[in-house]
Every structure is written in structure tokens, then in C-alpha cells.
PDB file of C-alpha atoms in Angstrom:
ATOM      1  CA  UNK A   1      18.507  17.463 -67.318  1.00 80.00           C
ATOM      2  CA  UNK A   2      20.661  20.457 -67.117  1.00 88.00           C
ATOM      3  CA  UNK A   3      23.887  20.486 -64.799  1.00 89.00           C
ATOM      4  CA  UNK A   4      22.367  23.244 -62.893  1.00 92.00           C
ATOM      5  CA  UNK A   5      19.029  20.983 -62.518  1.00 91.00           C
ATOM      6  CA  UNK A   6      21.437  18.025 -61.408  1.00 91.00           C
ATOM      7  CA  UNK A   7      22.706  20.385 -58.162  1.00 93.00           C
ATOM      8  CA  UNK A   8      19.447  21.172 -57.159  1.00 94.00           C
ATOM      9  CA  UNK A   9      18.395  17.222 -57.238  1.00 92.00           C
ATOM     10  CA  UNK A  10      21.831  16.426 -55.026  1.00 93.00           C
ATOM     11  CA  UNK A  11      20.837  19.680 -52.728  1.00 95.00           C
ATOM     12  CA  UNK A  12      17.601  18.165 -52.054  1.00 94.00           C
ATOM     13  CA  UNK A  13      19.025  15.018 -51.732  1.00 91.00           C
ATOM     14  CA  UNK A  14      21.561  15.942 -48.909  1.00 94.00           C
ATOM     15  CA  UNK A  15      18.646  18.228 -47.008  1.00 95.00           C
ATOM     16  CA  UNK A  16      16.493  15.355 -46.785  1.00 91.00           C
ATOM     17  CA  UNK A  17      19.604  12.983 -45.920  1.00 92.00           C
ATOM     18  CA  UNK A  18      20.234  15.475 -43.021  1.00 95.00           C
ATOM     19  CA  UNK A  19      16.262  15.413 -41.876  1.00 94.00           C
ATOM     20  CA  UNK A  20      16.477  11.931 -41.083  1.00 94.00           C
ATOM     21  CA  UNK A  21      19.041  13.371 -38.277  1.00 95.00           C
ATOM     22  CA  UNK A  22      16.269  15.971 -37.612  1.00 95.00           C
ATOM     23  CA  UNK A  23      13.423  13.740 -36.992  1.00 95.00           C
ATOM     24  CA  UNK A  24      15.528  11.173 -34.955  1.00 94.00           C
ATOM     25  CA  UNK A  25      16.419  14.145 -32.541  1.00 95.00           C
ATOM     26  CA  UNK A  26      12.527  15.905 -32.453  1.00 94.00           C
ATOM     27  CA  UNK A  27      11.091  12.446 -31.758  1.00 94.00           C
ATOM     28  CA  UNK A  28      13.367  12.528 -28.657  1.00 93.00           C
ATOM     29  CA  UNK A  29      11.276  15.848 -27.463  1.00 93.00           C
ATOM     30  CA  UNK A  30       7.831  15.260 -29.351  1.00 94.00           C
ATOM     31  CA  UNK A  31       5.178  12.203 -29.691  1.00 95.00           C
ATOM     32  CA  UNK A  32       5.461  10.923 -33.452  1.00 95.00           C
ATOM     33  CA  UNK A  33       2.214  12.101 -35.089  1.00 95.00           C
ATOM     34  CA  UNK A  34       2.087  15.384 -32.967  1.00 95.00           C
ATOM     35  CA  UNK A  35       5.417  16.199 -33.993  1.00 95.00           C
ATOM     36  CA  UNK A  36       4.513  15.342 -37.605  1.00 94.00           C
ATOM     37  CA  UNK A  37       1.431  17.976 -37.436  1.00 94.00           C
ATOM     38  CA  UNK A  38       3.614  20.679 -35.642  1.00 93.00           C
ATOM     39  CA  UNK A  39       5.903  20.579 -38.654  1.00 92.00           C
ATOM     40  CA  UNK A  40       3.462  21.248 -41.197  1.00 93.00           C
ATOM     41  CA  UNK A  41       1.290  23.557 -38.795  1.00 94.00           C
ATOM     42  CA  UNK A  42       4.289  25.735 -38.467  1.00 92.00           C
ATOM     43  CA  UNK A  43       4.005  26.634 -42.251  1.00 93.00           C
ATOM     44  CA  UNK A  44       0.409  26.278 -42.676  1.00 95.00           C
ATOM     45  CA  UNK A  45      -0.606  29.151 -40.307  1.00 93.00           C
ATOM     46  CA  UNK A  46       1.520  32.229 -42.239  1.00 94.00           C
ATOM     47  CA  UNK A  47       0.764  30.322 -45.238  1.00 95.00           C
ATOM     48  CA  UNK A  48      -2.999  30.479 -45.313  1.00 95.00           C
ATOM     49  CA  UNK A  49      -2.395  34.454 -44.064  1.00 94.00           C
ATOM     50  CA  UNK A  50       0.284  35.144 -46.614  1.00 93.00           C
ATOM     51  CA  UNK A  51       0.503  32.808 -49.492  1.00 93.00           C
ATOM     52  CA  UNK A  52      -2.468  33.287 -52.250  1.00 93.00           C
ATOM     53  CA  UNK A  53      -3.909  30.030 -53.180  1.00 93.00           C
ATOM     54  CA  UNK A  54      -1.683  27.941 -56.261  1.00 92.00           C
ATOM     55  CA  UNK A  55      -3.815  28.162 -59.108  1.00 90.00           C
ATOM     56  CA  UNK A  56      -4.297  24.126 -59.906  1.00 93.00           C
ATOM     57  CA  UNK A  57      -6.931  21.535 -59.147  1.00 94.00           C
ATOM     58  CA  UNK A  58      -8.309  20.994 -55.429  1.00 94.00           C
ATOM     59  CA  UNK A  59      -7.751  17.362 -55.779  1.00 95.00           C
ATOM     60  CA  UNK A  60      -3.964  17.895 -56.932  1.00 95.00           C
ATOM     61  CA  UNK A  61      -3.626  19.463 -54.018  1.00 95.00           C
ATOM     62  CA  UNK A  62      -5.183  17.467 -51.544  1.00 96.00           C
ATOM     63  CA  UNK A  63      -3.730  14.513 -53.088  1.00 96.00           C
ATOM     64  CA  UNK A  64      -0.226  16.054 -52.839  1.00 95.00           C
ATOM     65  CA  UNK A  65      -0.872  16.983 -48.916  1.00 95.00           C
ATOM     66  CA  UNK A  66      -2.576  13.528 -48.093  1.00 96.00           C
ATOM     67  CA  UNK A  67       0.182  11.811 -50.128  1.00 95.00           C
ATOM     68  CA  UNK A  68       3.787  13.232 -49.341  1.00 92.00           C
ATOM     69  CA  UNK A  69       2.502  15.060 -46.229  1.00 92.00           C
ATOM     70  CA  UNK A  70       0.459  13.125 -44.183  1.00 95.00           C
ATOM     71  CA  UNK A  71       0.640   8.906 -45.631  1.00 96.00           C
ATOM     72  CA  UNK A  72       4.571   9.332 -45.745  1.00 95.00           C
ATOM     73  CA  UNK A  73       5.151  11.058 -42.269  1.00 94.00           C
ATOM     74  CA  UNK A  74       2.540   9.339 -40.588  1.00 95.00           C
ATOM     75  CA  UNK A  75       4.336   5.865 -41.010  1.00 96.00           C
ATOM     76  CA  UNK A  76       7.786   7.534 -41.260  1.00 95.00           C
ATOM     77  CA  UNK A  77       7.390   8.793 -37.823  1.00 95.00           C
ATOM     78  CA  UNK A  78       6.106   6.242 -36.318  1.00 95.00           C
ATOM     79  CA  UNK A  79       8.699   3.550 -37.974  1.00 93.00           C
ATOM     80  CA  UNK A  80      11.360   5.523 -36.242  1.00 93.00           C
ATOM     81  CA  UNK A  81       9.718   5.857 -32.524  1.00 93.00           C
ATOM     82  CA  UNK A  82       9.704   2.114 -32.449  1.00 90.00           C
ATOM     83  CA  UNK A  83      12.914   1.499 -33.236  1.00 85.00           C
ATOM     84  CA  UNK A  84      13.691   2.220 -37.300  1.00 86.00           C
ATOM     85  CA  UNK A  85      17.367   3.178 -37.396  1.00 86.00           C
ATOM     86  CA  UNK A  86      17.798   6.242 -38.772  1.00 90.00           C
ATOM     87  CA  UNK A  87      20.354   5.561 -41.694  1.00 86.00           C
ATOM     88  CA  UNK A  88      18.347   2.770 -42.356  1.00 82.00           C
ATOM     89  CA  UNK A  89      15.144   5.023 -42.651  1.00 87.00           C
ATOM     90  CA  UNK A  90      16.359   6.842 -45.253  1.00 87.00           C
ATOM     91  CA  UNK A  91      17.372   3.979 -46.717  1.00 82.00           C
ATOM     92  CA  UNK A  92      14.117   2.351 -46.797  1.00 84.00           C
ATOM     93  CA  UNK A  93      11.950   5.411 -47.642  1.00 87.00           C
ATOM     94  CA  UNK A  94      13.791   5.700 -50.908  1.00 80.00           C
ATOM     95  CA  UNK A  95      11.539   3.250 -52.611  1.00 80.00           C
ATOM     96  CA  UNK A  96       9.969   6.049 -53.610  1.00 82.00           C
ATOM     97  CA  UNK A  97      11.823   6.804 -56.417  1.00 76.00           C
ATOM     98  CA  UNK A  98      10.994   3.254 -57.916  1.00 79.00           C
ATOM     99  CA  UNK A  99       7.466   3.594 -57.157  1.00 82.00           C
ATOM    100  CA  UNK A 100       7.373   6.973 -58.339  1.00 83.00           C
ATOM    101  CA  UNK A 101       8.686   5.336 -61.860  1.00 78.00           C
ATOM    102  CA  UNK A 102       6.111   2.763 -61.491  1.00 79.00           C
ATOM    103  CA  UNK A 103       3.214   4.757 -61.118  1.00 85.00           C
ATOM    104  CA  UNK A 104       4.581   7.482 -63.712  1.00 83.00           C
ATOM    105  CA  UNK A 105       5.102   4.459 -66.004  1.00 80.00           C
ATOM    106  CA  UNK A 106       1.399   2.741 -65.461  1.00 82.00           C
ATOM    107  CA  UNK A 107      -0.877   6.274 -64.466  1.00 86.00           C
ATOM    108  CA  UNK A 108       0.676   8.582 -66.702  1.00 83.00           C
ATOM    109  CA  UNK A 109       2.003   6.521 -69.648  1.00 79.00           C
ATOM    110  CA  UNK A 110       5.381   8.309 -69.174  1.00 77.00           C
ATOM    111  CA  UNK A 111       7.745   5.460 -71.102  1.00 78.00           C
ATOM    112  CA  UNK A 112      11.134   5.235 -69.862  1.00 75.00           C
ATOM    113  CA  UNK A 113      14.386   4.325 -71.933  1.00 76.00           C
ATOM    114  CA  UNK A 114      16.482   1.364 -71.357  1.00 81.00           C
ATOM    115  CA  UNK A 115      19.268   3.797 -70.016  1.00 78.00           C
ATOM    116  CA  UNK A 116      16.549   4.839 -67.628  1.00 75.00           C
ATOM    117  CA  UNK A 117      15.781   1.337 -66.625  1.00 80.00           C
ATOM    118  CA  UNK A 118      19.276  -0.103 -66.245  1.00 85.00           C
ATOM    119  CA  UNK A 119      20.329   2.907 -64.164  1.00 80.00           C
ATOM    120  CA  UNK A 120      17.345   3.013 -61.551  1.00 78.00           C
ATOM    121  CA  UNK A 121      17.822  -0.985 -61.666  1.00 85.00           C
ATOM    122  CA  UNK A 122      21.356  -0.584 -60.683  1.00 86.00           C
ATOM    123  CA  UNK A 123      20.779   1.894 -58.181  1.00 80.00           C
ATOM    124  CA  UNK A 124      18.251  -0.809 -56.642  1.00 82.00           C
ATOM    125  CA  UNK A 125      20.246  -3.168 -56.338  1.00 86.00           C
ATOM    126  CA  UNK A 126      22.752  -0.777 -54.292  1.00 82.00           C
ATOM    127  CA  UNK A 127      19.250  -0.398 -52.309  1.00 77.00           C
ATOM    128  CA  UNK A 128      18.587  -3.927 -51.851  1.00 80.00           C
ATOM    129  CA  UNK A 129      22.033  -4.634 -50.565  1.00 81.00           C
ATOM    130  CA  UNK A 130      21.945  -2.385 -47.801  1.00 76.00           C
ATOM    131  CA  UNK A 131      18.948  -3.166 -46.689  1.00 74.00           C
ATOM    132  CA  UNK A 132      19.806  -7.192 -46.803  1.00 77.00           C
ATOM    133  CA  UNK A 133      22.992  -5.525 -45.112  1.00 73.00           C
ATOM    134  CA  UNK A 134      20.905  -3.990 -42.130  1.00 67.00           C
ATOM    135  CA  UNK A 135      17.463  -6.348 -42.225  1.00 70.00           C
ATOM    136  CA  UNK A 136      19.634  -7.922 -38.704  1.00 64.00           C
ATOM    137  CA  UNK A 137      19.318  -4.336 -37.006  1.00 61.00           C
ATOM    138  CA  UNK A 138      15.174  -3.831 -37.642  1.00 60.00           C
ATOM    139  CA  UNK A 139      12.014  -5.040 -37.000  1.00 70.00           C
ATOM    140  CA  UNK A 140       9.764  -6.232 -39.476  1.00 75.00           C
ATOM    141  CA  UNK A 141       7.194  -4.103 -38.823  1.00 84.00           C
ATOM    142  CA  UNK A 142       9.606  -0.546 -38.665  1.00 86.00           C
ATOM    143  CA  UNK A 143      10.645  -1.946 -42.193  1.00 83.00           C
ATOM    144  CA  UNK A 144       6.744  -2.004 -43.815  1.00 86.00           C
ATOM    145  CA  UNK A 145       5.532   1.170 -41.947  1.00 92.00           C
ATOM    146  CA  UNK A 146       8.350   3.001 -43.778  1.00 91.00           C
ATOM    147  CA  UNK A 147       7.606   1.297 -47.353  1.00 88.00           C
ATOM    148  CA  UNK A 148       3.757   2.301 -46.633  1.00 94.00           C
ATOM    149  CA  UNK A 149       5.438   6.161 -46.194  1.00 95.00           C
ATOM    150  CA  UNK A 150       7.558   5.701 -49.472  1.00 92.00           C
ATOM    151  CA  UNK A 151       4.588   4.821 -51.286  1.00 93.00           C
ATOM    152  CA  UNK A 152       2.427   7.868 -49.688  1.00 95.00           C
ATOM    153  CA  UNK A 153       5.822   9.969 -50.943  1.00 91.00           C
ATOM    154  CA  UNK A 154       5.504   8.530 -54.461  1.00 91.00           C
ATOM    155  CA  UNK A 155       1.467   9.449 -54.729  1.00 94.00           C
ATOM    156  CA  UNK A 156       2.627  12.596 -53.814  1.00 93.00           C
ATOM    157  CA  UNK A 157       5.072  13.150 -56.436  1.00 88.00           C
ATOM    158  CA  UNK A 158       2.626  12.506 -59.048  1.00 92.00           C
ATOM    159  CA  UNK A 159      -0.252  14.602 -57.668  1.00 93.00           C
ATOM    160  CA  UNK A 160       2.663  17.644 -57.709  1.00 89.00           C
ATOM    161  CA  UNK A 161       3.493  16.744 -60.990  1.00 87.00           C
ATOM    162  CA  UNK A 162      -0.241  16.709 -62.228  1.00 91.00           C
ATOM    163  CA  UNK A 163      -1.150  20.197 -60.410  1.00 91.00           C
ATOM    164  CA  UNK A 164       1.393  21.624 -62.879  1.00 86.00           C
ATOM    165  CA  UNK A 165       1.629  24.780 -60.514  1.00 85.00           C
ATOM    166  CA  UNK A 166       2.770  27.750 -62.353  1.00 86.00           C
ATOM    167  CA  UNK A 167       4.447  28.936 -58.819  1.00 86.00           C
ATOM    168  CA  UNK A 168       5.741  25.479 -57.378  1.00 84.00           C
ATOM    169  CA  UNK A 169       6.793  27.074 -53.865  1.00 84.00           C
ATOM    170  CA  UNK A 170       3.175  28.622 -53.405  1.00 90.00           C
ATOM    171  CA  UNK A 171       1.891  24.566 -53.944  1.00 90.00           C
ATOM    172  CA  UNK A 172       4.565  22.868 -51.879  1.00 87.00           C
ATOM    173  CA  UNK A 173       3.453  25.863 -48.972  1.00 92.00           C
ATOM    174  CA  UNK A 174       0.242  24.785 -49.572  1.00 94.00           C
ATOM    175  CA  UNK A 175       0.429  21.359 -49.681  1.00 93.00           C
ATOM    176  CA  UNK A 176       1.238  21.958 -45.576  1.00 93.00           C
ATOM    177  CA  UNK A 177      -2.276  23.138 -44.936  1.00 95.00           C
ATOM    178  CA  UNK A 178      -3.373  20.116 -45.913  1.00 96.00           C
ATOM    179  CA  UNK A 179      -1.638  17.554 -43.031  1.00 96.00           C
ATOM    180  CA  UNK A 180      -1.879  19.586 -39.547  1.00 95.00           C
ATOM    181  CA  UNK A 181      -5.654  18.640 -38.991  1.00 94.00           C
ATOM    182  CA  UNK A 182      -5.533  14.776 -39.701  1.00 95.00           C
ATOM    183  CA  UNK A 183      -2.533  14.571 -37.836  1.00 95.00           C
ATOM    184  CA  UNK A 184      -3.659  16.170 -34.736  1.00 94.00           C
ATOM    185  CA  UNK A 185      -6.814  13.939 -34.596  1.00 94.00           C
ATOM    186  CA  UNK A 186      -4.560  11.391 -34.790  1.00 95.00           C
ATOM    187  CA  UNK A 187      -2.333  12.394 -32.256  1.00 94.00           C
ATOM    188  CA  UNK A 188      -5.646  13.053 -30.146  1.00 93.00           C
ATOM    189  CA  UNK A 189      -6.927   9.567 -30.857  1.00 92.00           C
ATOM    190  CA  UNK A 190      -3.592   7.741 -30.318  1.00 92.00           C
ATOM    191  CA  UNK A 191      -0.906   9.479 -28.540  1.00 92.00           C
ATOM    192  CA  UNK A 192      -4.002  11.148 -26.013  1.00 90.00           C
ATOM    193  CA  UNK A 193      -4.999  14.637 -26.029  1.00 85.00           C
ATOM    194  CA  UNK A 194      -2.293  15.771 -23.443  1.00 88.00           C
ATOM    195  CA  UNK A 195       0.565  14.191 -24.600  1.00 88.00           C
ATOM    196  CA  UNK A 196       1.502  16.240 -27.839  1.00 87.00           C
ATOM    197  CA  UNK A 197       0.829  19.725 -25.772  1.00 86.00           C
ATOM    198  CA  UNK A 198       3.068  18.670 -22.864  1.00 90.00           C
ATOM    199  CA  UNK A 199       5.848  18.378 -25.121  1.00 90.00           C
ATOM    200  CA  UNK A 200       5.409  21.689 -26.620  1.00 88.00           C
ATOM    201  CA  UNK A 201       5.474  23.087 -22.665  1.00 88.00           C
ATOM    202  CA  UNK A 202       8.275  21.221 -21.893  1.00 89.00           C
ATOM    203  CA  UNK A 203      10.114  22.088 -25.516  1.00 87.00           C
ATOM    204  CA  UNK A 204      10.241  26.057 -24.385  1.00 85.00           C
ATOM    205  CA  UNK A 205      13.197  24.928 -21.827  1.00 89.00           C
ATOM    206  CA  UNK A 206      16.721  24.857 -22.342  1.00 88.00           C
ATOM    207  CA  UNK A 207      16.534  20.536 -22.710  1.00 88.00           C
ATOM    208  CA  UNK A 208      13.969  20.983 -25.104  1.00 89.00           C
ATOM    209  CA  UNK A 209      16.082  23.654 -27.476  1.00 91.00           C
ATOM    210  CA  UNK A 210      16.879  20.645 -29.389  1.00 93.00           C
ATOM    211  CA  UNK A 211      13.553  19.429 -30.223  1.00 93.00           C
ATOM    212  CA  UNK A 212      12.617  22.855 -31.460  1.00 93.00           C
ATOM    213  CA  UNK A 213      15.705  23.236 -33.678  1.00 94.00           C
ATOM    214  CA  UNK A 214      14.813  20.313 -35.078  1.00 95.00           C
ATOM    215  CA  UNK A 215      10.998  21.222 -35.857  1.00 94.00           C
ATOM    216  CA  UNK A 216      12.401  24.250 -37.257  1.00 94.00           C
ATOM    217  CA  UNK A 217      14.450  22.145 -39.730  1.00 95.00           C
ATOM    218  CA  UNK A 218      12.271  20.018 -40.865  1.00 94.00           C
ATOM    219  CA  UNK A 219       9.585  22.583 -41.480  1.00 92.00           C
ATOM    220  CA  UNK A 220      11.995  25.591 -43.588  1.00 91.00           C
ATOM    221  CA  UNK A 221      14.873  23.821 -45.038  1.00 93.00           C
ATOM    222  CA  UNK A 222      13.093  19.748 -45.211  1.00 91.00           C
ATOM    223  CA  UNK A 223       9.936  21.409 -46.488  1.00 86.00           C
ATOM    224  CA  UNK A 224       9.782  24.866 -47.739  1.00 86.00           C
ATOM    225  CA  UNK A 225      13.299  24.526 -49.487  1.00 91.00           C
ATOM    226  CA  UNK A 226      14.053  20.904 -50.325  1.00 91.00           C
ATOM    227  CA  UNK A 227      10.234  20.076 -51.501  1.00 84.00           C
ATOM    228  CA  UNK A 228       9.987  23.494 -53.188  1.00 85.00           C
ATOM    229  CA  UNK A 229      13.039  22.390 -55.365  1.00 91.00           C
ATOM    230  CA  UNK A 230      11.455  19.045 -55.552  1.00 87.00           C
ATOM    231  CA  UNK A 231       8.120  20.180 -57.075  1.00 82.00           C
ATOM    232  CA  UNK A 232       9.682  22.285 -59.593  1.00 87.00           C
ATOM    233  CA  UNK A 233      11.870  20.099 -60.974  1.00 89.00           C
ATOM    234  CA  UNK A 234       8.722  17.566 -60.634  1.00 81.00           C
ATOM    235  CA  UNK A 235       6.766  19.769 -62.590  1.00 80.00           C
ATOM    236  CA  UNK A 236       9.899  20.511 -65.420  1.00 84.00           C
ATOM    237  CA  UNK A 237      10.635  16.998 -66.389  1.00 85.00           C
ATOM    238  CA  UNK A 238       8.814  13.307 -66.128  1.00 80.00           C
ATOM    239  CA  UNK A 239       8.696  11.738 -63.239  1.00 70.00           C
ATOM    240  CA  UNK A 240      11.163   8.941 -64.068  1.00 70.00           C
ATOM    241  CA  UNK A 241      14.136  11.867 -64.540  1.00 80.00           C
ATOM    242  CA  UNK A 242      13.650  13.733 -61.167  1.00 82.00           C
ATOM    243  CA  UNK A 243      12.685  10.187 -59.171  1.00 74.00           C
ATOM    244  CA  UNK A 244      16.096   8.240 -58.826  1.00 78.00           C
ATOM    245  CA  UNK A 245      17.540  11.309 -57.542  1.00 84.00           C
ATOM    246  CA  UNK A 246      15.853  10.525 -53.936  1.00 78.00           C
ATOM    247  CA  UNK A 247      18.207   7.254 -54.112  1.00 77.00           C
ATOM    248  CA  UNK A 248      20.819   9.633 -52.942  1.00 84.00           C
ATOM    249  CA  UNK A 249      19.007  10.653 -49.464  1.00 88.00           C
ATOM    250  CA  UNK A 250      20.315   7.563 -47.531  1.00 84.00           C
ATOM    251  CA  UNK A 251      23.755   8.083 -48.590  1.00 84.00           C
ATOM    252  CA  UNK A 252      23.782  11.352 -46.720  1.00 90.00           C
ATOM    253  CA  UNK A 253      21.346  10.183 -44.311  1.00 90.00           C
ATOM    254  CA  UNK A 254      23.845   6.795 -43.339  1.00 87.00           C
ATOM    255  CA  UNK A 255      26.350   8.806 -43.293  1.00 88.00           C
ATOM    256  CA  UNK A 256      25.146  11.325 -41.017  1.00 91.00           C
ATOM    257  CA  UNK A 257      23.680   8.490 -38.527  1.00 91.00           C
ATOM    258  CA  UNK A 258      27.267   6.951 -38.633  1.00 87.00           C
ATOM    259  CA  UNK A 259      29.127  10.653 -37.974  1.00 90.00           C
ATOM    260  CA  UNK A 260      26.456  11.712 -35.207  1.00 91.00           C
ATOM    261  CA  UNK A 261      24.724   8.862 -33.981  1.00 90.00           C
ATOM    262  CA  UNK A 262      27.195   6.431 -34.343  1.00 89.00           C
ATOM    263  CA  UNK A 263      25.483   4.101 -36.599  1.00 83.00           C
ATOM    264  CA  UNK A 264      28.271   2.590 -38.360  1.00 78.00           C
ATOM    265  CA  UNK A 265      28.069   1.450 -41.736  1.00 73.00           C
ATOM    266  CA  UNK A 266      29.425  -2.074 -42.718  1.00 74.00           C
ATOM    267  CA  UNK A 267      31.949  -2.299 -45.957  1.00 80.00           C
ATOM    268  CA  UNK A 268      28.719  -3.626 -47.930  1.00 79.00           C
ATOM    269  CA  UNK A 269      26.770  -0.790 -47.562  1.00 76.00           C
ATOM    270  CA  UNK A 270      29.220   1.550 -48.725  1.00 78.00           C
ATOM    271  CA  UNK A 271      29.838   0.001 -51.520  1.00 86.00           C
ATOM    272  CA  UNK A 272      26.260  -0.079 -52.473  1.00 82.00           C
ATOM    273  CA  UNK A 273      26.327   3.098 -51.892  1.00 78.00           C
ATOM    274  CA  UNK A 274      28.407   3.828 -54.665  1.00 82.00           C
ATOM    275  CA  UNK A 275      26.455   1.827 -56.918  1.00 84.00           C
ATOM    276  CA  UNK A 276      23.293   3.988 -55.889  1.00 80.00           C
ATOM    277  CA  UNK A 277      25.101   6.841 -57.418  1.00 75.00           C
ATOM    278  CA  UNK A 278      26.245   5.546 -60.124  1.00 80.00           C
ATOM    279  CA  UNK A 279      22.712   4.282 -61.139  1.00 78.00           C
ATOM    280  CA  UNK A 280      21.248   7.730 -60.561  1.00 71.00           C
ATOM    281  CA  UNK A 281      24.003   9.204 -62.704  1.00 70.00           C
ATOM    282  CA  UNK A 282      23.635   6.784 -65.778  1.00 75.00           C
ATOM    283  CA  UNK A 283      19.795   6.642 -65.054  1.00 67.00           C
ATOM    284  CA  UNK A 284      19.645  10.616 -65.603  1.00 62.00           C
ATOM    285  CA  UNK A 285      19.373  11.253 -69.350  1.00 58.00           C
ATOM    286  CA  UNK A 286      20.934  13.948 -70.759  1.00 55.00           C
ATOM    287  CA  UNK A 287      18.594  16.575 -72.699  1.00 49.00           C
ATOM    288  CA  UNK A 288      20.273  17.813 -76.233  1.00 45.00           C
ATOM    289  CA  UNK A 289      21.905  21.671 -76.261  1.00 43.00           C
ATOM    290  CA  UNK A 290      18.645  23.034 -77.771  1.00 37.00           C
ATOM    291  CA  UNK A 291      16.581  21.794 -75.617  1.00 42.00           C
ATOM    292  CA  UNK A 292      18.651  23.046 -72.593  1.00 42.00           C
ATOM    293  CA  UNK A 293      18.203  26.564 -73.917  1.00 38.00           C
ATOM    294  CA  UNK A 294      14.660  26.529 -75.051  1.00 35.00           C
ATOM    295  CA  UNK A 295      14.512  25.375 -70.638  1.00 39.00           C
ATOM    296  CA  UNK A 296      16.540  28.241 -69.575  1.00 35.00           C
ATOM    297  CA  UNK A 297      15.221  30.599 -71.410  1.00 36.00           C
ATOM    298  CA  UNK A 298      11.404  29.977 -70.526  1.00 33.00           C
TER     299      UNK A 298
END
């Protein structure tokens, strides 16, 4: 992976860190599953009027939106209205990356190296200590509904991966066409038909400027950037490469809970958050020179 590949991974690491913030503050303003369908409805309106079509297979596509856009931020969301912490969301969520491996490893027969294997084992480990760490300040139930969304995430990856789009941001727009209509009969069914379009009256006052800063967030920068990056860098190397790098998200996203929301971290968990890093670092092969140029140049 080359250096200038790495920065991308850590940018879309610490944009998705900061949209745990995003989402604690729009579920303030906004219903769970409604707010979930406004986010990708935002981008799936100019998309379908502006974007042409990715070239790649329907079912790549649908599995991508059903996968990371609707199975992970249906349960995400709705860990987090009752009661998920938000440092420890992005904590939790991260099990992604080792399903992602998983699945990579056992769907797509992509083998990983021992490197590999110590270094996403590591990183864990740093994983499993903060969550022992914080198991006293959540639910059970929070806890499983955000697993079920890491393992809608990790589906995701490897449906992006397998549509092989030649223009990665035109699938990752795309894949946002695919949530907004299961979610809102969702929202209809659950949250009532009312409830999601009273929020979006009430969100058009000065109290409810936060709630649509934070939409706004989590649809261009969350979305539209970060999983734009994501897919491309997806799509350039195996899964098992570009996975661990989501183990960085709930350093950013603990840290910004503890700076904003005043969720403090103990002396455990930011130590295991060093070993997170560490594990993505030695868990992130290097390619050889020529095959860093033969990358850059195509």
C-alpha cells in the first residue's frame, strides 16, 4: 500500500470517527431510521438526475446499498437512540474490519500473510480491551444491534469490492439510491408516519440548525467523501489490506466523545488504543517499488 494510499485510509478513518459525533447530535433532532433515510435521500435525489449509472452488476450494487447502507445504519442508529455511547459505537462497529477479513478470507479465497494476521490480531485485542473496558456503560442489546451493523458494513465492503466500478464515486453515489425507500417504510412502520416529517418541520428553526448540520455531514463528507475513498481503495487492493484501517475510527471517534461530549476515556482504553494502531500499521503490508509505480501510473 502506497504512503499516499495510507493517508487516504487515516482520512477516512478520522471522517467516520467524527460521524459518530454527527449521528449522536442528528438523533437529538431526527427519529433513528428516518434520519438514516434522509441521509441517503439527500444524495440519492441529484444522484439519480445527475450521476449516470456505474457500469457493474445490479446485484453488486444492491448488495452494496442493502449491506453498508441500509443493515449497518439501520442497527447503528437505532443502537445509539437507546442508549449506545457514542465512543463506544465506533468502537463496536469496527468489527467490521475483522469480518470483512473473514468473509474476504472464506468468499473470495483472498489468503492473508501471517504479518496480516498478527497485526489485525493485535489490533483486536486493543478492540477487545476497550470494549471489556466500557461493557459497564452499555446495554446488551445496544452492544449486538451495533455488531449486526458491522456485519451489514462488512457485506458491503465485499459487494464494492466485487462491482469493481471503473468510477468508484459514481458507485458509492449510487449505492445511496438504494437505502432511502426501505428506510422510510421502516420509519413508517415503526417510528409512525408523522413522526420523521415533524422533525424535518421542526429542523427548519434555529434549535433544529444542528440537526441539519449534522445530516449534511453525514451525507457529503461521511458518505460521498469518506466511502468514495473507501470504495476505491476497496476496489485497488484485497480486502484484508484496506479492512484494519476502519480499526482506527473509534480512536477518533472516543476521542471526540471525550473532547465534546464528555465521555471520558479510562487509562485502559487508551492504551488499547495504541495497540489498535500499531496492529493496523504492522498489519498493512508494504507493496515492492515496482509495484507502487506500475499503481501510480495506471
Amino acid at each position: 500500500m502506497t504512503t499516499r494510499d495510507r493517508l487516504l485510509a487515516c482520512l477516512v478513518a478520522a471522517l467516520w470517527g467524527a460521524n459518530f459525533l454527527a449521528i449522536h447530535i442528528g438523533l437529538e433532532h431526527f427519529p433513528p431510521l428516518f434520519m438514516a433515510a434522509l441521509r441517503f435521500a439527500v444524495i440519492a435525489v441529484p444522484t439519480v438526475l445527475l450521476v449516470p449509472r456505474p457500469q457493474v452488476r445490479l446485484r453488486w450494487l444492491l448488495g452494496f446499498g442493502i449491506g453498508f447502507g441500509t443493515v449497518q445504519f439501520v442497527f447503528l442508529f437505532i443502537a445509539m437512540d437507546i442508549g449506545m455511547p457514542t465512543g463506544l459505537a465506533s468502537l463496536v462497529l469496527q468489527a467490521s474490519a475483522p469480518f470483512t477479513v473473514l468473509l474476504g478470507a472464506l468468499l473470495l479465497r483472498e489468503r492473508l500473510s501471517l504479518r496480516q494476521g498478527i497485526g489485525i490480531a493485535i489490533a483486536v485485542v486493543g478492540l477487545a480491551a476497550i470494549a471489556v473496558s466500557r461493557a459497564q456503560v452499555a446495554a446488551v442489546l445496544p452492544v449486538l444491534l451495533t455488531l449486526v451493523g458491522a456485519l451489514g458494513w462488512a457485506f458491503g465492503n465485499l459487494a464494492s469490492r466485487l462491482a469493481a466500478a471503473p468510477n468508484p464515486l459514481h458507485l458509492t453515489l449510487w449505492m445511496s439510491v438504494v437505502p432511502p425507500v426501505p428506510l422510510l417504510l421502516m420509519s413508517w412502520m415503526w417510528e409512525g408516519p408523522a413522526a420523521g416529517w415533524d422533525a424535518l418541520r421542526a429542523a427548519f428553526t434555529p434549535a433544529g440548525l444542528p440537526g441539519v448540520a449534522a445530516i449534511g455531514y453525514t451525507s457529503v463528507l461521511a458518505t460521498v467523501v469518506a466511502s468514495g475513498i473507501w470504495v476505491w481503495l476497496m476496489r485497488r487492493y484485497p480486502a484484508g489490506v484496506v479492512a484494519p484501517y476502519s480499526l482506527l475510527v473509534p480512536v477518533v471517534g472516543i476521542a471526540l466523545a471525550a473532547g465534546v461530549l464528555g465521555e471520558r476515556p479510562s487509562a485502559v482504553e487508551l492504551v488499547a488504543a495504541a495497540v489498535i494502531v500499531g496492529g493496523v500499521l504492522l498489519g498493512t503490508p508494504r507493496p515492492a517499488p515496482v509495484a507502487d509505480d506500475v499503481r501510480l501510473s495506471s
